[in-house]
Short mmCIF file of C-alpha atoms and ligand atoms in Angstrom, two decimals:
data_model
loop_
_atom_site.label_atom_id
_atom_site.label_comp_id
_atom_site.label_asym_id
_atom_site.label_seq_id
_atom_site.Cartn_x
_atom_site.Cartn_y
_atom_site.Cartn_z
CA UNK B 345 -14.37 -17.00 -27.24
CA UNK B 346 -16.72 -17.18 -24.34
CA UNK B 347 -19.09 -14.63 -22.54
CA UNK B 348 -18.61 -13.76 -19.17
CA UNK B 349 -20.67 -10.62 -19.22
CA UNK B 350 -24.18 -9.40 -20.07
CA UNK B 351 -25.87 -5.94 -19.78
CA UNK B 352 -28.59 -3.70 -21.02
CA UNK B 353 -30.25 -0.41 -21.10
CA UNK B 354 -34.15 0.80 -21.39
CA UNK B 355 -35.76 4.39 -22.06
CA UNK B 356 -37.82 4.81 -19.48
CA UNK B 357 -40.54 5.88 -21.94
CA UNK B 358 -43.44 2.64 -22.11
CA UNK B 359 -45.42 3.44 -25.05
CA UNK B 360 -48.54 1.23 -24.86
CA UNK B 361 -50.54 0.07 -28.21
CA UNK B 362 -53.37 2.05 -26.80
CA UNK B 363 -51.37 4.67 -26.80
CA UNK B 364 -50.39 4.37 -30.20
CA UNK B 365 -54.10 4.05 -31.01
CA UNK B 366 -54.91 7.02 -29.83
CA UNK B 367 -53.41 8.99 -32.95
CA UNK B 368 -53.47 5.74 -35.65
CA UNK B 369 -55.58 3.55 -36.74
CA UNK B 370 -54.97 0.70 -35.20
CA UNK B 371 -55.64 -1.17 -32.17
CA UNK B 372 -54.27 -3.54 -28.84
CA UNK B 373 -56.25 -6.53 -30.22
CA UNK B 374 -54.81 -6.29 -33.72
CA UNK B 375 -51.32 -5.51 -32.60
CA UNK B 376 -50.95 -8.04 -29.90
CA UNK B 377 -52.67 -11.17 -32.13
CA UNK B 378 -50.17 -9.98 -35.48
CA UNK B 379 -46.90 -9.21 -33.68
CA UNK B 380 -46.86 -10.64 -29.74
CA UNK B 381 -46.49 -6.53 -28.94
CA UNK B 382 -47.90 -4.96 -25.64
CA UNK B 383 -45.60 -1.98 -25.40
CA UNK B 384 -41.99 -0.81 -26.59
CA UNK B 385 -40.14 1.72 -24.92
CA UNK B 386 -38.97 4.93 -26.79
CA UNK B 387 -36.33 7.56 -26.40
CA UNK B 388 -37.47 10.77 -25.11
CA UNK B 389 -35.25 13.00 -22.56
CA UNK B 390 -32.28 10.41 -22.41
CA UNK B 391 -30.01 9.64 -25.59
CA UNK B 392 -28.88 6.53 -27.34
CA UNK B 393 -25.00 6.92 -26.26
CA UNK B 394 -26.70 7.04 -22.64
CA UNK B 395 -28.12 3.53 -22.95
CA UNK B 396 -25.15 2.37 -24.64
CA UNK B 397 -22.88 3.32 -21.87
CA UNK B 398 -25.36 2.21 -19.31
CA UNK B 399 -25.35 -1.01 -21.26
CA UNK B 400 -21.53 -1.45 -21.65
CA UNK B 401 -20.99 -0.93 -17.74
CA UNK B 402 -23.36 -3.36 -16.63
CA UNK B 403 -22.00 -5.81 -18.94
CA UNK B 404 -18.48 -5.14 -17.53
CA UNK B 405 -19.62 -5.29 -14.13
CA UNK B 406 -21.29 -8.55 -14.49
CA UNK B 407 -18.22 -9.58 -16.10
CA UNK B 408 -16.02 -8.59 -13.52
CA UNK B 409 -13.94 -6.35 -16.23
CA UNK B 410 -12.25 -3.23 -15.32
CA UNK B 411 -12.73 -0.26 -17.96
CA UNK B 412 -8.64 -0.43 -18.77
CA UNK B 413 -8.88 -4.72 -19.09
CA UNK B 414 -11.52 -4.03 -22.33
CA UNK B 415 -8.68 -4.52 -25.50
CA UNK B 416 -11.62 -3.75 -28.25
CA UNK B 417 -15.20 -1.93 -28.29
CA UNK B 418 -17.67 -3.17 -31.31
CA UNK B 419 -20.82 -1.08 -31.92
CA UNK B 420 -23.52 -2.43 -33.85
CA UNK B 421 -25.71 0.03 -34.66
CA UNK B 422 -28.07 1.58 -37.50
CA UNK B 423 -29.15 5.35 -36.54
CA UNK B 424 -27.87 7.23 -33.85
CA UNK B 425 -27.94 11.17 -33.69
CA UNK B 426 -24.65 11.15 -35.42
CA UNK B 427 -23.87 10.50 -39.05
CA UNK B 428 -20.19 10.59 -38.05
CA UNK B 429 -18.34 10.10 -35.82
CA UNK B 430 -19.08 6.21 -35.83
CA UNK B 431 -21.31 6.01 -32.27
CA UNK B 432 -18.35 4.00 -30.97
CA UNK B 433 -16.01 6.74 -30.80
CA UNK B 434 -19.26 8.52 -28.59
CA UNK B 435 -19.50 5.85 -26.21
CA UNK B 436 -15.99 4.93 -26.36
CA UNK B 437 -15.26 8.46 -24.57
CA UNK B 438 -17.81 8.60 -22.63
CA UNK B 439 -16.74 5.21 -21.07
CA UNK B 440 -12.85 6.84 -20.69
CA UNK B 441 -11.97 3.56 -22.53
CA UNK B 442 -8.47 3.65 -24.16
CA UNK B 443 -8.85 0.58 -26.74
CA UNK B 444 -9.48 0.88 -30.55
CA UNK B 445 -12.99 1.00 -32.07
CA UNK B 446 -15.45 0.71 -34.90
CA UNK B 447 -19.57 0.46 -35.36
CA UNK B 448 -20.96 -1.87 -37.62
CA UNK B 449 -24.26 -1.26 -39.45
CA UNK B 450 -25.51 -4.88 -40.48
CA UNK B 451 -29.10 -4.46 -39.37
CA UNK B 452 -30.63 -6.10 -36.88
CA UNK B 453 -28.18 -8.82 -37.49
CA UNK B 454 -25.37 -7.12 -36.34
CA UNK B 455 -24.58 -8.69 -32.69
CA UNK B 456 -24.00 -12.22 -35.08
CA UNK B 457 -21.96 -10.93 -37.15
CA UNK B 458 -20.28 -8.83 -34.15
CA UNK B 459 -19.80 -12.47 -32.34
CA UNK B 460 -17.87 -13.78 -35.41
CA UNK B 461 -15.24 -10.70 -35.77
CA UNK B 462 -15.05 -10.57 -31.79
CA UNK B 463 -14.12 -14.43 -32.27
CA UNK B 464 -11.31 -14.05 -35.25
CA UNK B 465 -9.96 -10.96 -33.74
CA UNK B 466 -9.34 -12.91 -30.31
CA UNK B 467 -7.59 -15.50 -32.46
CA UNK B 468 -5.53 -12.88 -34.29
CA UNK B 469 -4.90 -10.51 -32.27
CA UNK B 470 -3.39 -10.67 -28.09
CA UNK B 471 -6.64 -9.29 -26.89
CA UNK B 472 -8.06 -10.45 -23.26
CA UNK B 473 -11.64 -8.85 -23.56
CA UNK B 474 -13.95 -7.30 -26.13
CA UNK B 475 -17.13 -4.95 -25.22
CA UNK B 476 -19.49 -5.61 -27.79
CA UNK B 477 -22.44 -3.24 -27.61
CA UNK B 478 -25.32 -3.03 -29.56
CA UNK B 479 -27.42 0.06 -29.38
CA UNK B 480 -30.28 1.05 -31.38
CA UNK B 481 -32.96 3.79 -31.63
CA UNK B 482 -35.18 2.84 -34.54
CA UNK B 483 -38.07 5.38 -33.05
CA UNK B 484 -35.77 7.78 -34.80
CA UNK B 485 -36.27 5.96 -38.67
CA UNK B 486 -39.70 4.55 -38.17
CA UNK B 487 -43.19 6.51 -40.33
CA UNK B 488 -45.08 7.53 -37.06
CA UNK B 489 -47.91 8.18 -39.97
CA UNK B 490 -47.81 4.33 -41.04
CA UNK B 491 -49.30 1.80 -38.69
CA UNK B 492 -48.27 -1.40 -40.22
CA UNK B 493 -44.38 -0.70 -39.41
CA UNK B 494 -44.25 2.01 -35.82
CA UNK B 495 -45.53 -0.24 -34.01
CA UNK B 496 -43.15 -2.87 -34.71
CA UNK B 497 -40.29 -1.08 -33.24
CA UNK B 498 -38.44 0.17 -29.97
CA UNK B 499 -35.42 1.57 -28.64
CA UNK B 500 -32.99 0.13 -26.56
CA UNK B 501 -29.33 -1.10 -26.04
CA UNK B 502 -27.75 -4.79 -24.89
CA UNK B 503 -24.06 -5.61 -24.48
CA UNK B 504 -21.42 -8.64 -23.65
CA UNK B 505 -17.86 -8.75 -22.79
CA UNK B 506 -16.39 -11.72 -24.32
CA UNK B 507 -13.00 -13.39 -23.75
CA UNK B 508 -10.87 -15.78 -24.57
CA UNK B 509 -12.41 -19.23 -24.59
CA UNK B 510 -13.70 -22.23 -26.65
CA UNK B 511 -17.64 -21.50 -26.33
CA UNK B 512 -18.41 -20.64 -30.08
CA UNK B 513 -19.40 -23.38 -31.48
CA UNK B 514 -20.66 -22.53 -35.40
CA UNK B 515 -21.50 -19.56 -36.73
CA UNK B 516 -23.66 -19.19 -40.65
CA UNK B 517 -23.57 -15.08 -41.99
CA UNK B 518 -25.29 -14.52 -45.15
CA UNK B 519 -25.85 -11.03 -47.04
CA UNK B 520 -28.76 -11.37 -49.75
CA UNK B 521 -28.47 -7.75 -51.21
CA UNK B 522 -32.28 -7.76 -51.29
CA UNK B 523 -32.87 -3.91 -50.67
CA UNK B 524 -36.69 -3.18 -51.51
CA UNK B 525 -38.01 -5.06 -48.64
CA UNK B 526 -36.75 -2.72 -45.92
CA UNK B 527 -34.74 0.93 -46.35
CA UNK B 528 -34.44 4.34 -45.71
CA UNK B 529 -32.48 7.16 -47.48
CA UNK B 530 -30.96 9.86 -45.60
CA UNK B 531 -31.24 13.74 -46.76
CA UNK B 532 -28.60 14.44 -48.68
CA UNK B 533 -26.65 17.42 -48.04
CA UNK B 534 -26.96 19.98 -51.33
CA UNK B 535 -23.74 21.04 -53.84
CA UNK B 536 -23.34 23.01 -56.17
CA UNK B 537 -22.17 19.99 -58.53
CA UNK B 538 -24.68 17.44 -58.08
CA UNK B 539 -28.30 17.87 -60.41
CA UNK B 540 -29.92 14.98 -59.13
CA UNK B 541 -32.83 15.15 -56.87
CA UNK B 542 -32.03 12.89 -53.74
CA UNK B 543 -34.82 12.77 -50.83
CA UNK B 544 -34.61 11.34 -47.46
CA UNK B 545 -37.17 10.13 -45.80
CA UNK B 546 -38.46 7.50 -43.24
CA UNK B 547 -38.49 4.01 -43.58
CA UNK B 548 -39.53 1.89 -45.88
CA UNK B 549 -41.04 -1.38 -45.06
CA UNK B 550 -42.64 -4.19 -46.93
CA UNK B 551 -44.18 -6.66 -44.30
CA UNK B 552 -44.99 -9.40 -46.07
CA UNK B 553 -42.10 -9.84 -47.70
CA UNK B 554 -39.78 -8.89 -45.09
CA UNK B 555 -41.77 -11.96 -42.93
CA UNK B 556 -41.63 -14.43 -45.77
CA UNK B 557 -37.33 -13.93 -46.49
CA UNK B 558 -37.35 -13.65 -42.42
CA UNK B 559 -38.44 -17.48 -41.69
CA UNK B 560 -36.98 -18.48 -45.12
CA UNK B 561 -33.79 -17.48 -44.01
CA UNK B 562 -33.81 -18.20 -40.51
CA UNK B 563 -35.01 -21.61 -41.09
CA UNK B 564 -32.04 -22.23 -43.50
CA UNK B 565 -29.76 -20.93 -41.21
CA UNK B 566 -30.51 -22.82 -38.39
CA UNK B 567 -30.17 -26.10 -40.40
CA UNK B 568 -26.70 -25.21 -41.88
CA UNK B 569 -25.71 -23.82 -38.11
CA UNK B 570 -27.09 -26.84 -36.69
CA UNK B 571 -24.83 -29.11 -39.13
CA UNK B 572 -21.83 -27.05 -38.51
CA UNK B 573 -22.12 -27.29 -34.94
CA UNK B 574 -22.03 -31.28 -35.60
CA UNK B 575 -25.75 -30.93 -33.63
CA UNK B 576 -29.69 -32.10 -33.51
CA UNK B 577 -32.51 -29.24 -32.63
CA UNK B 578 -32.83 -31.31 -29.76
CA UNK B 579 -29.82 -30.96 -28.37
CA UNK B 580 -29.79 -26.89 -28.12
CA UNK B 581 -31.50 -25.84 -24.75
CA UNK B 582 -32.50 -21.98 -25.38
CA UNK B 583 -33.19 -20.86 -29.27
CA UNK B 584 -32.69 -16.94 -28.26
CA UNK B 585 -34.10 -15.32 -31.88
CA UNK B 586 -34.67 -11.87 -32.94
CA UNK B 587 -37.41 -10.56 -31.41
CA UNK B 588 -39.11 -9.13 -34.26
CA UNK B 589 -42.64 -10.82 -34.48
CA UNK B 590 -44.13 -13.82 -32.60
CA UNK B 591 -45.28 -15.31 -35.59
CA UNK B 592 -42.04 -15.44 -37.15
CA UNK B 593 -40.57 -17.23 -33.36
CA UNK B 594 -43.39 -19.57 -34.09
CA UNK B 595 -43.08 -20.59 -37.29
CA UNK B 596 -39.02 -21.25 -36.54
CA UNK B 597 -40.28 -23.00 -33.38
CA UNK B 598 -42.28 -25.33 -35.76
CA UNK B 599 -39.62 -25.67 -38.04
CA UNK B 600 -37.11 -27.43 -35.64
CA UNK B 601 -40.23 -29.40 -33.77
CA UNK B 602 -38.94 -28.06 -30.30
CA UNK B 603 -41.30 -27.73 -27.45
CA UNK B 604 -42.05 -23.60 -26.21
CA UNK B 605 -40.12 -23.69 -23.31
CA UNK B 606 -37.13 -22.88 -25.28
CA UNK B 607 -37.97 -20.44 -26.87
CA UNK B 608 -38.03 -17.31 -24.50
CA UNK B 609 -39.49 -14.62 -25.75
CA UNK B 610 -39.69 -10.71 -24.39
CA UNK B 611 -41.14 -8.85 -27.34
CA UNK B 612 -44.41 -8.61 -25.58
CA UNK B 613 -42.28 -5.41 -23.10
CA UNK B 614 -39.90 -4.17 -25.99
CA UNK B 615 -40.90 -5.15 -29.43
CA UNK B 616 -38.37 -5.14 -32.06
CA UNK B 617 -34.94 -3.02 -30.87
CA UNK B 618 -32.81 -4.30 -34.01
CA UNK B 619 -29.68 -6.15 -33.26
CA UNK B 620 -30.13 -4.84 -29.66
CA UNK B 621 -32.96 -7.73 -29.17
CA UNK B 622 -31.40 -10.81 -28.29
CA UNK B 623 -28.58 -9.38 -26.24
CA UNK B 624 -31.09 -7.61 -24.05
CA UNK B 625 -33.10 -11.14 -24.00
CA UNK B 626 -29.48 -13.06 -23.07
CA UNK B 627 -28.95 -10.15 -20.32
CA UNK B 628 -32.33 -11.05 -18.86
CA UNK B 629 -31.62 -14.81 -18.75
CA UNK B 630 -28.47 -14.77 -17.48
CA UNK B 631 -29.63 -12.36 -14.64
CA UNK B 632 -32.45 -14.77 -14.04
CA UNK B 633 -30.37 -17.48 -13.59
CA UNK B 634 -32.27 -19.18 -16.12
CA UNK B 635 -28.69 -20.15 -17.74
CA UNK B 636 -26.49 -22.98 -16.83
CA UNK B 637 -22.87 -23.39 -17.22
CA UNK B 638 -22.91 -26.15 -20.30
CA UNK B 639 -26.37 -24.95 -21.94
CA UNK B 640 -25.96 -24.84 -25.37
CA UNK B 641 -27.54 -21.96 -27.31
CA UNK B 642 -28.45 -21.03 -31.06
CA UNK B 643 -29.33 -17.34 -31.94
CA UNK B 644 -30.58 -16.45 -34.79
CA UNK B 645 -31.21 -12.94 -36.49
CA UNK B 646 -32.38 -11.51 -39.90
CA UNK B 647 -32.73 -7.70 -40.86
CA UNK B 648 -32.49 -5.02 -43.65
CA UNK B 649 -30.21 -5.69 -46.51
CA UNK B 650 -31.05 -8.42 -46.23
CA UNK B 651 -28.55 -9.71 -43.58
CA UNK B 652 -28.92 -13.33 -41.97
CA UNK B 653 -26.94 -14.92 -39.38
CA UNK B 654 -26.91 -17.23 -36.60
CA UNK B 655 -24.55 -18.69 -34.12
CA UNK B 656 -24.11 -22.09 -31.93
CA UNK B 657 -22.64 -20.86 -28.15
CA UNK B 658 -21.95 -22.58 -25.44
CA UNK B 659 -23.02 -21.14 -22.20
CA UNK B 660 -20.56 -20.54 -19.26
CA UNK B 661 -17.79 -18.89 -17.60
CA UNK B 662 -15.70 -21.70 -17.20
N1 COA C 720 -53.26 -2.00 -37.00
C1 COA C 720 -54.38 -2.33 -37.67
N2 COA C 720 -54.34 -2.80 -38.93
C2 COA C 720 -53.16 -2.91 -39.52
C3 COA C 720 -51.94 -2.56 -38.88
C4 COA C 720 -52.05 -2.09 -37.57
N3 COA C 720 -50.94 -1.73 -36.83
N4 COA C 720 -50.91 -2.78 -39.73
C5 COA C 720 -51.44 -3.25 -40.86
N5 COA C 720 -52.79 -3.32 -40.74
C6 COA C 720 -53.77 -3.75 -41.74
C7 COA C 720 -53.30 -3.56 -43.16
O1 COA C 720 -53.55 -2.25 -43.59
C8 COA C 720 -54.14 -4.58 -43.88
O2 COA C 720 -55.42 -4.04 -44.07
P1 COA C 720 -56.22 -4.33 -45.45
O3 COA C 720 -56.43 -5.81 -45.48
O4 COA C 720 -57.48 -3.54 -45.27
O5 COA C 720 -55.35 -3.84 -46.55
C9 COA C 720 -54.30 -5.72 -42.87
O6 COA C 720 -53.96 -5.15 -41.59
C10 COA C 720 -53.38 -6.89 -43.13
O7 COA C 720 -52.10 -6.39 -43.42
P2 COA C 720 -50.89 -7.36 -43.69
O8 COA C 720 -49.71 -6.56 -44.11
O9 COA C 720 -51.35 -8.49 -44.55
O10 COA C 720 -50.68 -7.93 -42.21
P3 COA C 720 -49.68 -9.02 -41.75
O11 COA C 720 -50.42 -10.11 -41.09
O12 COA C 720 -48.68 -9.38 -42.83
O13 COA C 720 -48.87 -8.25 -40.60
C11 COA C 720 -46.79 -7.17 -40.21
C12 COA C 720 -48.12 -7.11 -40.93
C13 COA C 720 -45.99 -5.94 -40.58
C14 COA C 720 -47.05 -7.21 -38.71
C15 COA C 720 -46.03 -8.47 -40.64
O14 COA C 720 -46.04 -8.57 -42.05
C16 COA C 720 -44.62 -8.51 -40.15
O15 COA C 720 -44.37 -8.54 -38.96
N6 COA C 720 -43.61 -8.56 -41.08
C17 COA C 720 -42.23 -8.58 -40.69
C18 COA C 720 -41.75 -7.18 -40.38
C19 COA C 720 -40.43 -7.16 -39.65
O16 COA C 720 -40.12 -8.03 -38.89
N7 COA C 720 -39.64 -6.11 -39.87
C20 COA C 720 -38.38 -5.91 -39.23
C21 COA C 720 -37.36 -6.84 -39.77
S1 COA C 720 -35.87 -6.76 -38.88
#
């Protein structure tokens, strides 16, 4: 596969950290220095399935893809207002699209593991062009009561049309099944059969750990991706990670002895939007023109469950 398209979608909402200071404890300074966070922007008036949509078309006009030329829509997504249908189906109607579709809920992961299934289904399958969107509203999971995870997070969607092509280079998935770090129940619905007491609630996050499995992880990803791809560290020209905390970007960044400038970064404007992050950061590079036809990229991506992936991709149309 190849992409050929890139989009994405912001609430118009910029919550500052002062603003978040004004009803937590908590402050610029100590955001900014722990996570690389000035400001995320949060869902107020507009819904997720709008960003989506707005995502999906300006992927598919950048990719010069009509609506009726898209065989296959993936959705990777955690929370939306919906517990079914899937928030495919939402979009998919909203777009008038006509192709089969399905969400997938690997964390922030998910646009890795959406690369690889967009790859073996256009082996398997005659498709021409997949939308793969990845929309994500974690505002809506988040404890605005607990500082040392709401400030983490923002809402947002990115998306890419891909298409037949030989760009994907190596891809590494790995599920740990390590829940405790990072969760959240949903309220269960009451029956007349079931005794148990079942509460919902808001997320539930465990920093340190989550940073600790987060290089861990990455790190040995990126080496087995790296081998795969039959490849040095100095021969990829953009790492595009997860945009979760600058710390963690660093410590990868020291890992693989590669010099800043290829590492771009935008968590400082959005903070962490789950899998939406580093299609929104390819979206803003490509539309930059910081991209060149033959760049070779590794992304790399860790979230709840705990998922891990990351992927070797060429860059280019041709
Ligand atoms: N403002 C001010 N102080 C804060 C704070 C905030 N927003 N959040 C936490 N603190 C405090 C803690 O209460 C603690 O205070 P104490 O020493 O009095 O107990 C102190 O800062 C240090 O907390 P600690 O948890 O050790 O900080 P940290 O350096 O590990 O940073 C995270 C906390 C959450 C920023 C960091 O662990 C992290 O980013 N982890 C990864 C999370 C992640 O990426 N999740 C999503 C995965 S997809």
């Amino acid at each position: 596969m190849k992409i050929i398209g890139t989009g994405s979608a912001h609430p118009a909402l910029s919550v500052t950290n002062d603003m978040i200071a004004q009803f937590l404890d908590t402050s610029d300074e100590w955001i900014v220095s722990r996570t690389g966070i000035k400001e995320r922007r949060l869902i107020t008036d507009e819904t997720l399935e709008d960003l989506a949509v707005e995502a999906a078309k300006n992927a598919m006009e950048n990719a010069g893809v009509k609506l009726d030329e898209i065989d296959f829509l993936i959705v990777s997504n955690v929370v939306n207002e919906y517990d079914t249908p899937s928030l495919s189906c939402v979009i998919h109607g909203m777009l008038g699209l006509e192709c089969p579709s399905f969400d997938i809920n690997c964390a922030c992961t998910g646009f890795m593991y959406a690369l690889d299934i967009a790859e073996s289904f256009l082996k398997t399958h005659d498709y021409r062009n997949i939308l793969i969107v990845c929309a994500e509203e974690p505002g809506r999971m988040v404890d605005w009561k607990d500082r040392s995870q709401c400030v983490l997070f923002g809402d947002g969607a990115g998306a890419v049309v891909v298409t037949q092509g030989d760009n994907l280079k190596a891809v590494q998935l790995r599920t740990h099944s390590k829940v405790d770090p990072l969760w959240q129940k949903r309220l269960m619905q009451p029956t007349p059969f079931v005794t148990k007491e079942e509460k919902g609630g808001p997320l539930v996050m465990n920093g340190q750990d989550v940073f600790k499995l987060a290089v861990s992880s990455s790190t040995d990803d990126i080496d087995i991706v790296l081998r795969r791809a039959g490849m040095t560290p100095d021969q990829i020209d953009y790492y595009v990670l997860h945009q979760a905390n600058i710390r963690i970007i660093e410590m990868i960044r020291r890992f693989v002895r590669q010099p800043q400038s290829k590492f771009p970064v935008n968590i400082e404007k959005y903070g962490n939007t789950s899998s939406a992050t580093i299609p929104i950061l390819l979206d803003e590079l490509n539309r930059s023109n910081r991209l060149k036809e033959g760049d070779m990229i590794l992304m790399s991506a860790f979230g709840a469950g705990f998922t891990t992936g990351a992927v070797v991709l060429r860059w280019g149309k041709n």
